[in-house]
């Protein structure tokens, strides 16, 4: 996979979202590029570099995105807020898209669209001196055309009980992602399973009404249905840290027997 193929990776991920089976990824919280290669070799459809719940720096995220790009694996980046210059740098490094946490209002949606789309659709600053534009090998018109045809994949996380996922809130997104952990806390832990499931179902129905994919996080594939994610088109399973910790605990237990 050569630099500039991020548009192909976005197209592939969008196709996976409508393939009738879940596109499965995992969170990346460790700075090692080996994690990205292992995820690709394991058969994950994408990874999400986590700049919300990790100690990764922006430079770590850029390095991971670049390595995923070389491996031919779509890499999104989860951000806690819309920082337009940072978002632009991540996209220029080859990020396939952006996952925004704690989506609660249309203003956030508009800010994310503005930061990820070039004019006239947005206000993203243009440069050709970056990986996504093949470091200037793509003419400006060709680059802008590729970005228009295959723009960054956008994922919006709904994870507060009071958020009303209206169509205008979700319309620009490719995925409406239910943040069930934060949602459960917001509903009051220990949350009544029926109340939490009803909240998850509400987000699913909102995604369907907005004609966007439904997504969520699960600790294991087997737990997805129990969490209301049995029909999710975008499914994040665990994280590199979680999977490593589980494997280490298992190994330590086996050694102690």
mmCIF file of C-alpha atoms in Angstrom:
data_model
loop_
_atom_site.group_PDB
_atom_site.id
_atom_site.type_symbol
_atom_site.label_atom_id
_atom_site.label_comp_id
_atom_site.label_asym_id
_atom_site.label_seq_id
_atom_site.Cartn_x
_atom_site.Cartn_y
_atom_site.Cartn_z
ATOM 1 C CA UNK A 1 0.000 0.000 0.000
ATOM 2 C CA UNK A 2 1.558 3.291 -1.097
ATOM 3 C CA UNK A 3 1.100 6.753 0.335
ATOM 4 C CA UNK A 4 -2.035 8.340 -0.987
ATOM 5 C CA UNK A 5 -4.158 5.194 -0.734
ATOM 6 C CA UNK A 6 -6.004 6.451 2.335
ATOM 7 C CA UNK A 7 -8.969 7.141 0.063
ATOM 8 C CA UNK A 8 -9.059 3.468 -0.907
ATOM 9 C CA UNK A 9 -8.933 2.500 2.779
ATOM 10 C CA UNK A 10 -11.869 4.800 3.544
ATOM 11 C CA UNK A 11 -13.827 3.322 0.659
ATOM 12 C CA UNK A 12 -13.081 -0.184 1.897
ATOM 13 C CA UNK A 13 -14.208 0.639 5.431
ATOM 14 C CA UNK A 14 -17.430 2.266 4.242
ATOM 15 C CA UNK A 15 -18.163 -0.808 2.135
ATOM 16 C CA UNK A 16 -17.596 -3.015 5.187
ATOM 17 C CA UNK A 17 -20.129 -0.971 7.153
ATOM 18 C CA UNK A 18 -22.874 -1.982 4.728
ATOM 19 C CA UNK A 19 -21.761 -5.566 4.056
ATOM 20 C CA UNK A 20 -24.384 -7.141 6.314
ATOM 21 C CA UNK A 21 -21.888 -8.333 8.924
ATOM 22 C CA UNK A 22 -19.957 -6.333 11.515
ATOM 23 C CA UNK A 23 -16.764 -4.517 10.601
ATOM 24 C CA UNK A 24 -14.654 -5.414 13.630
ATOM 25 C CA UNK A 25 -11.858 -3.273 15.037
ATOM 26 C CA UNK A 26 -10.072 -2.634 18.303
ATOM 27 C CA UNK A 27 -8.768 0.345 20.257
ATOM 28 C CA UNK A 28 -5.025 1.017 20.171
ATOM 29 C CA UNK A 29 -3.666 2.554 23.370
ATOM 30 C CA UNK A 30 -0.009 1.469 23.160
ATOM 31 C CA UNK A 31 2.570 3.351 21.105
ATOM 32 C CA UNK A 32 4.204 0.283 19.544
ATOM 33 C CA UNK A 33 3.705 -0.102 15.781
ATOM 34 C CA UNK A 34 3.771 -3.871 16.375
ATOM 35 C CA UNK A 35 0.209 -3.547 17.690
ATOM 36 C CA UNK A 36 -0.994 -2.251 14.331
ATOM 37 C CA UNK A 37 0.732 -5.062 12.444
ATOM 38 C CA UNK A 38 -0.682 -7.659 14.835
ATOM 39 C CA UNK A 39 -4.187 -6.228 14.403
ATOM 40 C CA UNK A 40 -3.896 -6.378 10.619
ATOM 41 C CA UNK A 41 -2.517 -9.922 10.722
ATOM 42 C CA UNK A 42 -5.325 -11.011 13.072
ATOM 43 C CA UNK A 43 -7.909 -9.904 10.528
ATOM 44 C CA UNK A 44 -9.325 -6.747 12.111
ATOM 45 C CA UNK A 45 -11.066 -4.478 9.605
ATOM 46 C CA UNK A 46 -9.782 -1.302 11.268
ATOM 47 C CA UNK A 47 -8.171 0.111 14.404
ATOM 48 C CA UNK A 48 -9.019 3.198 16.429
ATOM 49 C CA UNK A 49 -6.032 5.036 17.875
ATOM 50 C CA UNK A 50 -7.261 6.317 21.226
ATOM 51 C CA UNK A 51 -6.358 9.887 22.169
ATOM 52 C CA UNK A 52 -9.046 10.001 24.839
ATOM 53 C CA UNK A 53 -8.333 7.137 27.240
ATOM 54 C CA UNK A 54 -4.601 6.503 26.867
ATOM 55 C CA UNK A 55 -1.226 8.133 27.423
ATOM 56 C CA UNK A 56 -0.584 8.412 23.678
ATOM 57 C CA UNK A 57 0.668 11.765 22.428
ATOM 58 C CA UNK A 58 -0.306 13.294 19.117
ATOM 59 C CA UNK A 59 3.085 12.241 17.736
ATOM 60 C CA UNK A 60 2.421 8.669 18.873
ATOM 61 C CA UNK A 61 -0.939 8.809 17.108
ATOM 62 C CA UNK A 62 0.628 10.147 13.907
ATOM 63 C CA UNK A 63 3.237 7.361 13.954
ATOM 64 C CA UNK A 64 0.574 4.675 14.502
ATOM 65 C CA UNK A 65 -1.655 6.094 11.756
ATOM 66 C CA UNK A 66 1.265 6.193 9.330
ATOM 67 C CA UNK A 67 2.204 2.592 10.137
ATOM 68 C CA UNK A 68 -1.383 1.408 9.749
ATOM 69 C CA UNK A 69 -1.506 3.184 6.398
ATOM 70 C CA UNK A 70 1.596 1.312 5.228
ATOM 71 C CA UNK A 71 0.060 -1.967 6.453
ATOM 72 C CA UNK A 72 -3.103 -1.273 4.469
ATOM 73 C CA UNK A 73 -5.254 -1.084 7.595
ATOM 74 C CA UNK A 74 -7.745 1.788 8.071
ATOM 75 C CA UNK A 75 -6.897 3.696 11.257
ATOM 76 C CA UNK A 76 -9.317 6.148 12.805
ATOM 77 C CA UNK A 77 -8.387 8.382 15.727
ATOM 78 C CA UNK A 78 -10.658 8.901 18.719
ATOM 79 C CA UNK A 79 -10.534 12.474 20.030
ATOM 80 C CA UNK A 80 -12.244 13.960 23.104
ATOM 81 C CA UNK A 81 -12.994 17.252 21.347
ATOM 82 C CA UNK A 82 -12.670 18.916 17.952
ATOM 83 C CA UNK A 83 -9.234 20.513 17.715
ATOM 84 C CA UNK A 84 -9.223 21.499 14.035
ATOM 85 C CA UNK A 85 -5.428 21.860 13.547
ATOM 86 C CA UNK A 86 -4.764 18.533 15.303
ATOM 87 C CA UNK A 87 -7.492 16.804 13.301
ATOM 88 C CA UNK A 88 -5.965 18.146 10.097
ATOM 89 C CA UNK A 89 -2.504 16.861 11.031
ATOM 90 C CA UNK A 90 -3.890 13.400 11.779
ATOM 91 C CA UNK A 91 -5.755 13.295 8.473
ATOM 92 C CA UNK A 92 -2.686 14.475 6.583
ATOM 93 C CA UNK A 93 -0.729 11.634 8.209
ATOM 94 C CA UNK A 94 -3.168 9.161 6.685
ATOM 95 C CA UNK A 95 -5.961 8.723 9.232
ATOM 96 C CA UNK A 96 -9.002 7.105 7.654
ATOM 97 C CA UNK A 97 -11.326 9.047 9.902
ATOM 98 C CA UNK A 98 -12.134 10.631 13.241
ATOM 99 C CA UNK A 99 -14.181 9.247 16.135
ATOM 100 C CA UNK A 100 -15.560 12.000 18.383
ATOM 101 C CA UNK A 101 -16.417 11.255 22.003
ATOM 102 C CA UNK A 102 -19.291 12.707 24.016
ATOM 103 C CA UNK A 103 -21.340 13.974 21.077
ATOM 104 C CA UNK A 104 -24.180 15.974 22.595
ATOM 105 C CA UNK A 105 -25.045 18.865 20.280
ATOM 106 C CA UNK A 106 -25.239 19.949 16.653
ATOM 107 C CA UNK A 107 -22.457 22.491 17.230
ATOM 108 C CA UNK A 108 -19.996 19.606 17.732
ATOM 109 C CA UNK A 109 -21.204 17.943 14.535
ATOM 110 C CA UNK A 110 -20.745 21.156 12.578
ATOM 111 C CA UNK A 111 -17.276 21.715 14.061
ATOM 112 C CA UNK A 112 -16.163 18.201 13.112
ATOM 113 C CA UNK A 113 -17.477 18.524 9.563
ATOM 114 C CA UNK A 114 -15.741 21.888 9.218
ATOM 115 C CA UNK A 115 -12.445 20.390 10.445
ATOM 116 C CA UNK A 116 -12.547 17.349 8.159
ATOM 117 C CA UNK A 117 -13.926 18.777 4.887
ATOM 118 C CA UNK A 118 -12.362 21.231 2.487
ATOM 119 C CA UNK A 119 -14.331 24.237 1.233
ATOM 120 C CA UNK A 120 -17.083 24.645 0.305
ATOM 121 C CA UNK A 121 -18.242 21.728 2.516
ATOM 122 C CA UNK A 122 -15.958 22.709 5.420
ATOM 123 C CA UNK A 123 -13.076 24.886 6.539
ATOM 124 C CA UNK A 124 -10.168 22.435 6.590
ATOM 125 C CA UNK A 125 -6.866 24.014 5.582
ATOM 126 C CA UNK A 126 -5.331 22.624 2.377
ATOM 127 C CA UNK A 127 -1.766 21.408 1.901
ATOM 128 C CA UNK A 128 -0.214 18.925 -0.505
ATOM 129 C CA UNK A 129 2.961 18.433 1.558
ATOM 130 C CA UNK A 130 1.666 15.392 3.382
ATOM 131 C CA UNK A 131 1.205 11.639 3.134
ATOM 132 C CA UNK A 132 -2.467 11.732 2.143
ATOM 133 C CA UNK A 133 -1.599 13.884 -0.903
ATOM 134 C CA UNK A 134 1.460 11.763 -1.746
ATOM 135 C CA UNK A 135 3.716 14.611 -0.680
ATOM 136 C CA UNK A 136 2.723 16.762 -3.631
ATOM 137 C CA UNK A 137 2.612 14.032 -6.270
ATOM 138 C CA UNK A 138 -1.154 14.466 -6.476
ATOM 139 C CA UNK A 139 -2.200 17.685 -8.225
ATOM 140 C CA UNK A 140 -4.444 19.901 -6.140
ATOM 141 C CA UNK A 141 -7.531 19.198 -8.228
ATOM 142 C CA UNK A 142 -6.954 15.438 -8.009
ATOM 143 C CA UNK A 143 -6.456 15.560 -4.250
ATOM 144 C CA UNK A 144 -9.557 17.669 -3.681
ATOM 145 C CA UNK A 145 -11.546 15.351 -5.926
ATOM 146 C CA UNK A 146 -10.357 12.282 -4.011
ATOM 147 C CA UNK A 147 -11.273 13.940 -0.708
ATOM 148 C CA UNK A 148 -14.713 14.819 -2.028
ATOM 149 C CA UNK A 149 -15.338 11.283 -3.282
ATOM 150 C CA UNK A 150 -13.906 9.532 -0.189
ATOM 151 C CA UNK A 151 -13.904 11.975 2.732
ATOM 152 C CA UNK A 152 -12.752 11.007 6.237
ATOM 153 C CA UNK A 153 -14.988 8.467 7.956
ATOM 154 C CA UNK A 154 -16.806 10.129 10.868
ATOM 155 C CA UNK A 155 -17.955 8.316 14.016
ATOM 156 C CA UNK A 156 -20.008 10.091 16.678
ATOM 157 C CA UNK A 157 -20.278 8.658 20.188
ATOM 158 C CA UNK A 158 -23.605 9.009 22.015
ATOM 159 C CA UNK A 159 -22.891 8.279 25.675
ATOM 160 C CA UNK A 160 -25.032 10.514 27.868
ATOM 161 C CA UNK A 161 -28.592 9.772 28.891
ATOM 162 C CA UNK A 162 -29.900 13.248 28.035
ATOM 163 C CA UNK A 163 -28.464 13.414 24.512
ATOM 164 C CA UNK A 164 -31.225 13.449 21.935
ATOM 165 C CA UNK A 165 -29.743 11.802 18.820
ATOM 166 C CA UNK A 166 -31.750 13.839 16.329
ATOM 167 C CA UNK A 167 -31.252 13.302 12.580
ATOM 168 C CA UNK A 168 -29.506 16.671 12.211
ATOM 169 C CA UNK A 169 -27.033 15.620 14.911
ATOM 170 C CA UNK A 170 -26.168 12.345 13.171
ATOM 171 C CA UNK A 171 -26.670 13.035 9.464
ATOM 172 C CA UNK A 172 -23.023 13.843 8.567
ATOM 173 C CA UNK A 173 -21.687 10.777 10.397
ATOM 174 C CA UNK A 174 -20.946 7.368 8.951
ATOM 175 C CA UNK A 175 -21.444 5.682 12.325
ATOM 176 C CA UNK A 176 -23.566 6.420 15.382
ATOM 177 C CA UNK A 177 -21.615 4.743 18.208
ATOM 178 C CA UNK A 178 -23.213 4.028 21.567
ATOM 179 C CA UNK A 179 -20.755 4.559 24.417
ATOM 180 C CA UNK A 180 -22.399 2.034 26.717
ATOM 181 C CA UNK A 181 -19.878 2.342 29.576
ATOM 182 C CA UNK A 182 -20.309 6.096 29.998
ATOM 183 C CA UNK A 183 -24.007 5.721 29.308
ATOM 184 C CA UNK A 184 -24.344 3.158 32.109
ATOM 185 C CA UNK A 185 -22.545 5.481 34.525
ATOM 186 C CA UNK A 186 -24.707 8.394 33.445
ATOM 187 C CA UNK A 187 -27.823 6.328 34.093
ATOM 188 C CA UNK A 188 -26.552 5.586 37.596
ATOM 189 C CA UNK A 189 -24.433 2.567 38.445
ATOM 190 C CA UNK A 190 -25.352 -0.114 39.062
ATOM 191 C CA UNK A 191 -27.580 0.653 36.106
ATOM 192 C CA UNK A 192 -30.736 -1.357 35.689
ATOM 193 C CA UNK A 193 -29.914 -3.655 32.720
ATOM 194 C CA UNK A 194 -33.358 -3.040 31.248
ATOM 195 C CA UNK A 195 -32.912 0.734 31.470
ATOM 196 C CA UNK A 196 -29.461 0.551 29.872
ATOM 197 C CA UNK A 197 -30.706 -1.747 27.126
ATOM 198 C CA UNK A 198 -33.574 0.655 26.393
ATOM 199 C CA UNK A 199 -31.066 3.519 26.096
ATOM 200 C CA UNK A 200 -28.899 1.473 23.715
ATOM 201 C CA UNK A 201 -31.985 0.587 21.666
ATOM 202 C CA UNK A 202 -32.847 4.293 21.446
ATOM 203 C CA UNK A 203 -29.440 5.037 19.939
ATOM 204 C CA UNK A 204 -29.805 2.115 17.525
ATOM 205 C CA UNK A 205 -33.155 3.414 16.327
ATOM 206 C CA UNK A 206 -31.708 6.905 15.916
ATOM 207 C CA UNK A 207 -28.922 5.499 13.752
ATOM 208 C CA UNK A 208 -31.477 3.675 11.633
ATOM 209 C CA UNK A 209 -33.587 6.813 11.253
ATOM 210 C CA UNK A 210 -30.541 8.833 10.212
ATOM 211 C CA UNK A 211 -29.466 6.095 7.756
ATOM 212 C CA UNK A 212 -26.042 5.695 9.374
ATOM 213 C CA UNK A 213 -24.333 2.567 10.688
ATOM 214 C CA UNK A 214 -24.833 1.577 14.320
ATOM 215 C CA UNK A 215 -21.743 0.846 16.392
ATOM 216 C CA UNK A 216 -20.443 0.172 19.861
ATOM 217 C CA UNK A 217 -17.773 -1.357 22.082
ATOM 218 C CA UNK A 218 -17.731 -4.828 23.578
ATOM 219 C CA UNK A 219 -15.067 -6.526 25.729
ATOM 220 C CA UNK A 220 -15.445 -9.745 23.696
ATOM 221 C CA UNK A 221 -17.298 -10.828 20.565
ATOM 222 C CA UNK A 222 -19.473 -13.134 22.668
ATOM 223 C CA UNK A 223 -20.659 -10.229 24.855
ATOM 224 C CA UNK A 224 -21.854 -8.091 21.940
ATOM 225 C CA UNK A 225 -25.405 -9.439 21.788
ATOM 226 C CA UNK A 226 -25.866 -9.072 25.563
ATOM 227 C CA UNK A 227 -24.880 -5.400 25.242
ATOM 228 C CA UNK A 228 -27.435 -4.804 22.486
ATOM 229 C CA UNK A 229 -24.790 -4.816 19.764
ATOM 230 C CA UNK A 230 -25.775 -8.018 18.006
ATOM 231 C CA UNK A 231 -26.622 -6.146 14.805
ATOM 232 C CA UNK A 232 -23.893 -3.487 14.994
ATOM 233 C CA UNK A 233 -22.182 -2.768 11.702
ATOM 234 C CA UNK A 234 -19.182 -1.156 13.429
ATOM 235 C CA UNK A 235 -17.965 -3.174 16.397
ATOM 236 C CA UNK A 236 -14.910 -2.373 18.519
ATOM 237 C CA UNK A 237 -13.703 -5.357 20.524
ATOM 238 C CA UNK A 238 -11.566 -4.526 23.543
ATOM 239 C CA UNK A 239 -8.239 -2.784 23.165
ATOM 240 C CA UNK A 240 -4.629 -3.788 22.856
ATOM 241 C CA UNK A 241 -4.146 -3.152 26.581
ATOM 242 C CA UNK A 242 -7.219 -5.122 27.571
ATOM 243 C CA UNK A 243 -6.391 -8.070 25.310
ATOM 244 C CA UNK A 244 -2.798 -8.117 26.536
ATOM 245 C CA UNK A 245 -3.878 -7.950 30.180
ATOM 246 C CA UNK A 246 -6.331 -10.820 29.677
ATOM 247 C CA UNK A 247 -3.683 -12.948 27.997
ATOM 248 C CA UNK A 248 -1.160 -12.192 30.745
ATOM 249 C CA UNK A 249 -3.633 -13.092 33.481
ATOM 250 C CA UNK A 250 -4.441 -16.329 31.694
ATOM 251 C CA UNK A 251 -0.770 -17.178 31.295
ATOM 252 C CA UNK A 252 -0.005 -16.347 34.921
ATOM 253 C CA UNK A 253 -2.913 -18.491 36.073
ATOM 254 C CA UNK A 254 -1.731 -21.414 33.974
ATOM 255 C CA UNK A 255 1.804 -21.049 35.308
ATOM 256 C CA UNK A 256 0.526 -21.041 38.897
ATOM 257 C CA UNK A 257 -1.464 -24.263 38.491
#
